[in-house]
Amino acid sequence: MVRASKIRGGNTPATMAVELAPSILSANFARLGEDAQAALEGGGSLLHVDIMDGHFVPNITIGPPVVASLRKAIPDAIFDCHLMIENPDEFIPAFAEAGANWIAVHQEACVHLHRTLQLIESHGCKPAVVLNPATPVHMVDEVLEMVHHVLVMSVNPGFGGQKFIPGALHKIKTLAEVRAELGLSYRIEVDGGVALDTVGDVVRAGADLLVAGNAVFGRGDIRENARKLLQAARSAAFTHV
Ligand code: DX5
Ligand code: ZN
């Protein structure tokens, strides 16, 4: 595997807290503000916002106006915007303007990934890159120094409530090893099928940002679902070696 040549200091997995990023994709969109607020009160420390265009993925969700409305309803939360769209460069300014804090683009959607990450940063947002299940980690080796986080998809993007793909675990482990080896500081996020039965494995593999949609908003009490999931994640982090 190609490694970045420059070695510099940074966080190691042991110093990174595990955080829950509730994915509003599974919220009730007729009461989006209330559902999102409940997930934050249950222990979510940011909101994961899934943007789909019906081209890059076979589903359509929301655009900048909804992000802007959510920003008005929840002024202080970090919005972690996951762009599952073609031509992301055309929409990055609008999402930044709408209130995104972090913007993640798919490696598979970006011909000029380095330039796109620079564009995100130039709009005052933290840049991140996403890997589909079929994309190996080494495809993003050259941009690891410039990203705030790497998002490992553990389902094929497009829908909530899918089954976790275990192949994501070795990619999370590789990213954690490379981060320690190179002294980098990117965070490792996992997205798809994260629930009480899978969260231990993803945390022990080295993920520290846990996206969860169905497990938080699917059924039952949103606050309680978030609280239990975060508790399970933190218990697993305690056993992280
Ligand atoms: C899928 C989205 C995910 C989705 C995860 O394309 O990127 O963020 O909300 O949903 P769950 O947690 O239900 O698998
Ligand atoms: Zn997502």
Short mmCIF file of C-alpha atoms and ligand atoms in Angstrom, two decimals:
data_model
loop_
_atom_site.label_atom_id
_atom_site.label_comp_id
_atom_site.label_asym_id
_atom_site.label_seq_id
_atom_site.Cartn_x
_atom_site.Cartn_y
_atom_site.Cartn_z
CA MET A 1 0.00 0.00 0.00
CA VAL A 2 1.22 3.50 -0.83
CA ARG A 3 1.83 5.55 2.29
CA ALA A 4 2.05 9.33 2.57
CA SER A 5 5.70 10.20 2.85
CA LYS A 6 5.51 12.88 5.54
CA ILE A 7 5.28 11.77 9.17
CA ARG A 8 3.73 14.22 11.62
CA GLY A 9 2.16 14.16 15.06
CA GLY A 10 -1.55 13.60 15.62
CA ASN A 11 -4.18 11.79 17.60
CA THR A 12 -4.13 8.05 17.97
CA PRO A 13 -7.28 5.92 18.33
CA ALA A 14 -6.75 5.78 22.09
CA THR A 15 -7.28 9.56 22.37
CA MET A 16 -10.41 9.78 20.23
CA ALA A 17 -13.80 9.60 21.89
CA VAL A 18 -16.47 7.47 20.28
CA GLU A 19 -19.39 9.65 19.14
CA LEU A 20 -22.85 8.90 17.82
CA ALA A 21 -24.03 10.58 14.60
CA PRO A 22 -27.78 9.94 14.25
CA SER A 23 -28.75 9.78 10.57
CA ILE A 24 -31.92 11.77 9.96
CA LEU A 25 -32.66 9.62 6.89
CA SER A 26 -34.79 7.39 9.13
CA ALA A 27 -36.48 10.27 10.99
CA ASN A 28 -40.07 11.28 10.38
CA PHE A 29 -39.56 14.16 7.92
CA ALA A 30 -42.89 15.70 8.94
CA ARG A 31 -41.36 16.38 12.36
CA LEU A 32 -37.71 16.51 11.42
CA GLY A 33 -36.66 19.18 13.92
CA GLU A 34 -38.23 17.38 16.89
CA ASP A 35 -36.85 13.96 15.93
CA ALA A 36 -33.36 15.37 15.37
CA GLN A 37 -33.46 17.21 18.69
CA ALA A 38 -34.53 14.01 20.48
CA ALA A 39 -31.60 12.10 18.99
CA LEU A 40 -29.21 14.80 20.20
CA GLU A 41 -30.76 14.72 23.67
CA GLY A 42 -30.27 10.94 23.71
CA GLY A 43 -26.52 11.37 23.23
CA GLY A 44 -25.93 12.11 19.56
CA SER A 45 -23.17 14.68 19.30
CA LEU A 46 -23.85 15.66 15.69
CA LEU A 47 -26.43 15.05 12.96
CA HIS A 48 -25.65 12.96 9.90
CA VAL A 49 -27.50 14.35 6.88
CA ASP A 50 -27.84 12.11 3.82
CA ILE A 51 -28.11 13.93 0.49
CA MET A 52 -29.13 11.72 -2.46
CA ASP A 53 -29.74 12.75 -6.08
CA GLY A 54 -31.35 9.74 -7.75
CA HIS A 55 -28.28 9.37 -10.01
CA PHE A 56 -25.26 8.44 -7.90
CA VAL A 57 -27.63 6.37 -5.74
CA PRO A 58 -31.10 5.05 -6.57
CA ASN A 59 -32.94 7.32 -4.14
CA ILE A 60 -33.69 11.03 -3.66
CA THR A 61 -33.70 12.82 -0.31
CA ILE A 62 -33.18 16.46 0.50
CA GLY A 63 -31.42 19.55 -0.80
CA PRO A 64 -30.03 22.80 0.62
CA PRO A 65 -33.43 24.34 1.60
CA VAL A 66 -34.18 21.52 4.05
CA VAL A 67 -30.66 21.73 5.50
CA ALA A 68 -31.18 25.49 5.93
CA SER A 69 -34.51 24.94 7.72
CA LEU A 70 -32.98 22.34 10.01
CA ARG A 71 -30.13 24.75 10.75
CA LYS A 72 -32.68 27.37 11.85
CA ALA A 73 -34.41 24.83 14.09
CA ILE A 74 -31.14 23.52 15.57
CA PRO A 75 -28.61 26.36 15.47
CA ASP A 76 -25.74 24.76 17.36
CA ALA A 77 -25.42 21.13 16.24
CA ILE A 78 -22.72 19.95 13.87
CA PHE A 79 -24.24 18.94 10.53
CA ASP A 80 -22.29 16.09 8.94
CA CYS A 81 -23.47 16.21 5.32
CA HIS A 82 -22.92 13.02 3.33
CA LEU A 83 -23.24 13.83 -0.37
CA MET A 84 -24.34 10.84 -2.44
CA ILE A 85 -24.57 12.89 -5.59
CA GLU A 86 -22.94 13.27 -8.98
CA ASN A 87 -20.99 16.48 -9.65
CA PRO A 88 -20.67 17.42 -5.97
CA ASP A 89 -18.60 20.52 -6.81
CA GLU A 90 -21.75 22.14 -8.21
CA PHE A 91 -23.59 21.86 -4.90
CA ILE A 92 -20.90 22.24 -2.22
CA PRO A 93 -21.30 26.06 -2.02
CA ALA A 94 -25.06 25.75 -1.52
CA PHE A 95 -24.76 23.16 1.25
CA ALA A 96 -22.09 25.22 2.99
CA GLU A 97 -24.33 28.27 2.77
CA ALA A 98 -27.27 26.23 4.12
CA GLY A 99 -25.36 25.38 7.29
CA ALA A 100 -23.28 22.25 6.70
CA ASN A 101 -20.23 21.93 8.98
CA TRP A 102 -18.67 18.78 7.58
CA ILE A 103 -19.08 17.76 3.93
CA ALA A 104 -18.20 14.26 2.77
CA VAL A 105 -17.93 13.29 -0.90
CA HIS A 106 -17.62 9.84 -2.41
CA GLN A 107 -14.28 8.87 -3.89
CA GLU A 108 -16.29 7.15 -6.65
CA ALA A 109 -18.09 10.39 -7.57
CA CYS A 110 -15.02 12.66 -7.76
CA VAL A 111 -12.77 12.75 -10.80
CA HIS A 112 -10.65 15.45 -9.12
CA LEU A 113 -10.99 14.41 -5.50
CA HIS A 114 -8.13 16.59 -4.23
CA ARG A 115 -9.65 19.67 -5.82
CA THR A 116 -13.11 18.86 -4.43
CA LEU A 117 -11.74 18.51 -0.89
CA GLN A 118 -9.99 21.88 -1.28
CA LEU A 119 -13.28 23.37 -2.47
CA ILE A 120 -15.06 22.12 0.66
CA GLU A 121 -12.39 23.65 2.87
CA SER A 122 -12.52 26.94 0.96
CA HIS A 123 -16.20 27.20 1.94
CA GLY A 124 -15.34 26.90 5.62
CA CYS A 125 -16.35 23.25 6.05
CA LYS A 126 -14.38 20.20 7.17
CA PRO A 127 -13.68 17.94 4.16
CA ALA A 128 -14.19 14.18 4.24
CA VAL A 129 -14.08 11.30 1.81
CA VAL A 130 -16.39 8.27 1.59
CA LEU A 131 -15.61 4.74 0.43
CA ASN A 132 -18.28 2.46 -1.01
CA PRO A 133 -18.14 -1.19 0.08
CA ALA A 134 -16.35 -2.19 -3.17
CA THR A 135 -13.70 0.55 -2.94
CA PRO A 136 -10.39 -0.30 -1.22
CA VAL A 137 -8.79 2.02 1.32
CA HIS A 138 -5.69 2.61 -0.81
CA MET A 139 -7.80 4.64 -3.27
CA VAL A 140 -7.68 7.53 -0.78
CA ASP A 141 -4.09 7.17 0.47
CA GLU A 142 -3.03 10.42 -1.18
CA VAL A 143 -5.69 12.56 0.52
CA LEU A 144 -5.54 11.17 4.07
CA GLU A 145 -3.49 14.15 5.21
CA MET A 146 -6.17 16.63 4.16
CA VAL A 147 -9.41 15.05 5.39
CA HIS A 148 -11.21 15.56 8.68
CA HIS A 149 -12.62 12.04 8.47
CA VAL A 150 -12.88 8.99 6.26
CA LEU A 151 -16.36 7.50 6.02
CA VAL A 152 -16.45 3.74 5.48
CA MET A 153 -19.77 2.60 4.03
CA SER A 154 -20.89 -0.65 5.60
CA VAL A 155 -23.90 -0.88 3.26
CA ASN A 156 -24.29 0.14 -0.35
CA PRO A 157 -25.46 3.75 -0.15
CA GLY A 158 -29.03 4.74 -0.96
CA PHE A 159 -31.27 3.40 1.78
CA GLY A 160 -31.52 3.11 5.53
CA GLY A 161 -32.23 -0.12 7.35
CA GLN A 162 -29.89 -2.39 5.37
CA LYS A 163 -27.77 -5.25 6.70
CA PHE A 164 -24.23 -4.49 7.85
CA ILE A 165 -21.52 -5.70 5.43
CA PRO A 166 -18.72 -7.23 7.59
CA GLY A 167 -16.04 -6.44 4.98
CA ALA A 168 -16.12 -2.87 6.32
CA LEU A 169 -14.34 -4.02 9.47
CA HIS A 170 -10.97 -4.73 7.86
CA LYS A 171 -11.11 -1.33 6.12
CA ILE A 172 -11.71 0.40 9.46
CA LYS A 173 -8.78 -1.52 10.96
CA THR A 174 -6.51 -0.56 8.05
CA LEU A 175 -7.46 3.11 8.40
CA ALA A 176 -6.73 3.00 12.15
CA GLU A 177 -3.35 1.35 11.54
CA VAL A 178 -2.36 3.82 8.83
CA ARG A 179 -3.41 6.75 11.03
CA ALA A 180 -1.22 5.52 13.88
CA GLU A 181 1.67 4.66 11.59
CA LEU A 182 1.69 8.07 9.90
CA GLY A 183 0.69 10.11 12.94
CA LEU A 184 -2.34 11.55 11.15
CA SER A 185 -5.49 12.87 12.80
CA TYR A 186 -8.43 11.96 10.57
CA ARG A 187 -11.40 10.38 12.25
CA ILE A 188 -12.93 7.11 11.10
CA GLU A 189 -16.67 7.10 10.53
CA VAL A 190 -18.82 4.08 9.72
CA ASP A 191 -22.23 4.26 8.07
CA GLY A 192 -24.81 1.54 7.49
CA GLY A 193 -26.31 -1.21 9.61
CA VAL A 194 -24.79 0.10 12.83
CA ALA A 195 -27.01 -1.20 15.65
CA LEU A 196 -26.74 -2.91 19.02
CA ASP A 197 -25.59 -6.18 17.40
CA THR A 198 -22.82 -4.61 15.26
CA VAL A 199 -21.63 -1.56 17.18
CA GLY A 200 -19.14 -3.50 19.32
CA ASP A 201 -17.33 -4.87 16.28
CA VAL A 202 -17.05 -1.49 14.55
CA VAL A 203 -15.74 0.25 17.67
CA ARG A 204 -13.22 -2.51 18.38
CA ALA A 205 -12.08 -2.27 14.75
CA GLY A 206 -11.29 1.42 15.37
CA ALA A 207 -14.28 3.51 14.25
CA ASP A 208 -14.91 6.61 16.36
CA LEU A 209 -17.84 8.28 14.55
CA LEU A 210 -20.86 6.00 14.41
CA VAL A 211 -23.69 6.82 12.02
CA ALA A 212 -27.00 5.19 12.89
CA GLY A 213 -30.37 5.79 11.26
CA ASN A 214 -32.74 2.89 11.72
CA ALA A 215 -31.30 1.94 15.12
CA VAL A 216 -32.09 5.43 16.45
CA PHE A 217 -35.26 6.49 14.61
CA GLY A 218 -36.72 3.19 13.38
CA ARG A 219 -39.00 2.28 16.27
CA GLY A 220 -39.49 2.98 19.95
CA ASP A 221 -38.20 5.98 21.84
CA ILE A 222 -35.56 7.99 19.95
CA ARG A 223 -33.77 9.28 23.07
CA GLU A 224 -33.64 5.83 24.63
CA ASN A 225 -32.44 4.20 21.38
CA ALA A 226 -29.60 6.70 21.05
CA ARG A 227 -28.67 6.38 24.71
CA LYS A 228 -28.47 2.56 24.57
CA LEU A 229 -26.48 2.54 21.35
CA LEU A 230 -23.96 5.05 22.66
CA GLN A 231 -23.65 3.12 25.90
CA ALA A 232 -22.96 -0.11 23.96
CA ALA A 233 -20.37 1.73 21.85
CA ARG A 234 -18.61 3.17 24.87
CA SER A 235 -18.52 -0.22 26.60
CA ALA A 236 -16.85 -1.67 23.51
CA ALA A 237 -14.42 1.27 23.36
CA PHE A 238 -13.41 0.50 26.92
CA THR A 239 -12.27 -2.95 25.77
CA HIS A 240 -10.48 -1.52 22.70
CA VAL A 241 -6.85 -2.71 22.55
C1 DX5 B 1 -27.26 5.11 3.52
C2 DX5 B 1 -26.98 6.33 4.35
C3 DX5 B 1 -26.95 6.08 5.80
C4 DX5 B 1 -28.22 5.55 6.39
C5 DX5 B 1 -27.81 4.53 7.38
O1 DX5 B 1 -27.01 5.39 2.19
O2 DX5 B 1 -25.73 6.91 4.00
O3 DX5 B 1 -26.51 7.23 6.52
O4 DX5 B 1 -29.02 6.50 7.01
O5 DX5 B 1 -28.96 3.94 7.84
P1 DX5 B 1 -28.97 2.70 8.83
O6 DX5 B 1 -28.27 3.13 10.09
O7 DX5 B 1 -30.42 2.48 9.01
O8 DX5 B 1 -28.27 1.57 8.13
ZN ZN B 2 -24.86 8.48 5.29
#
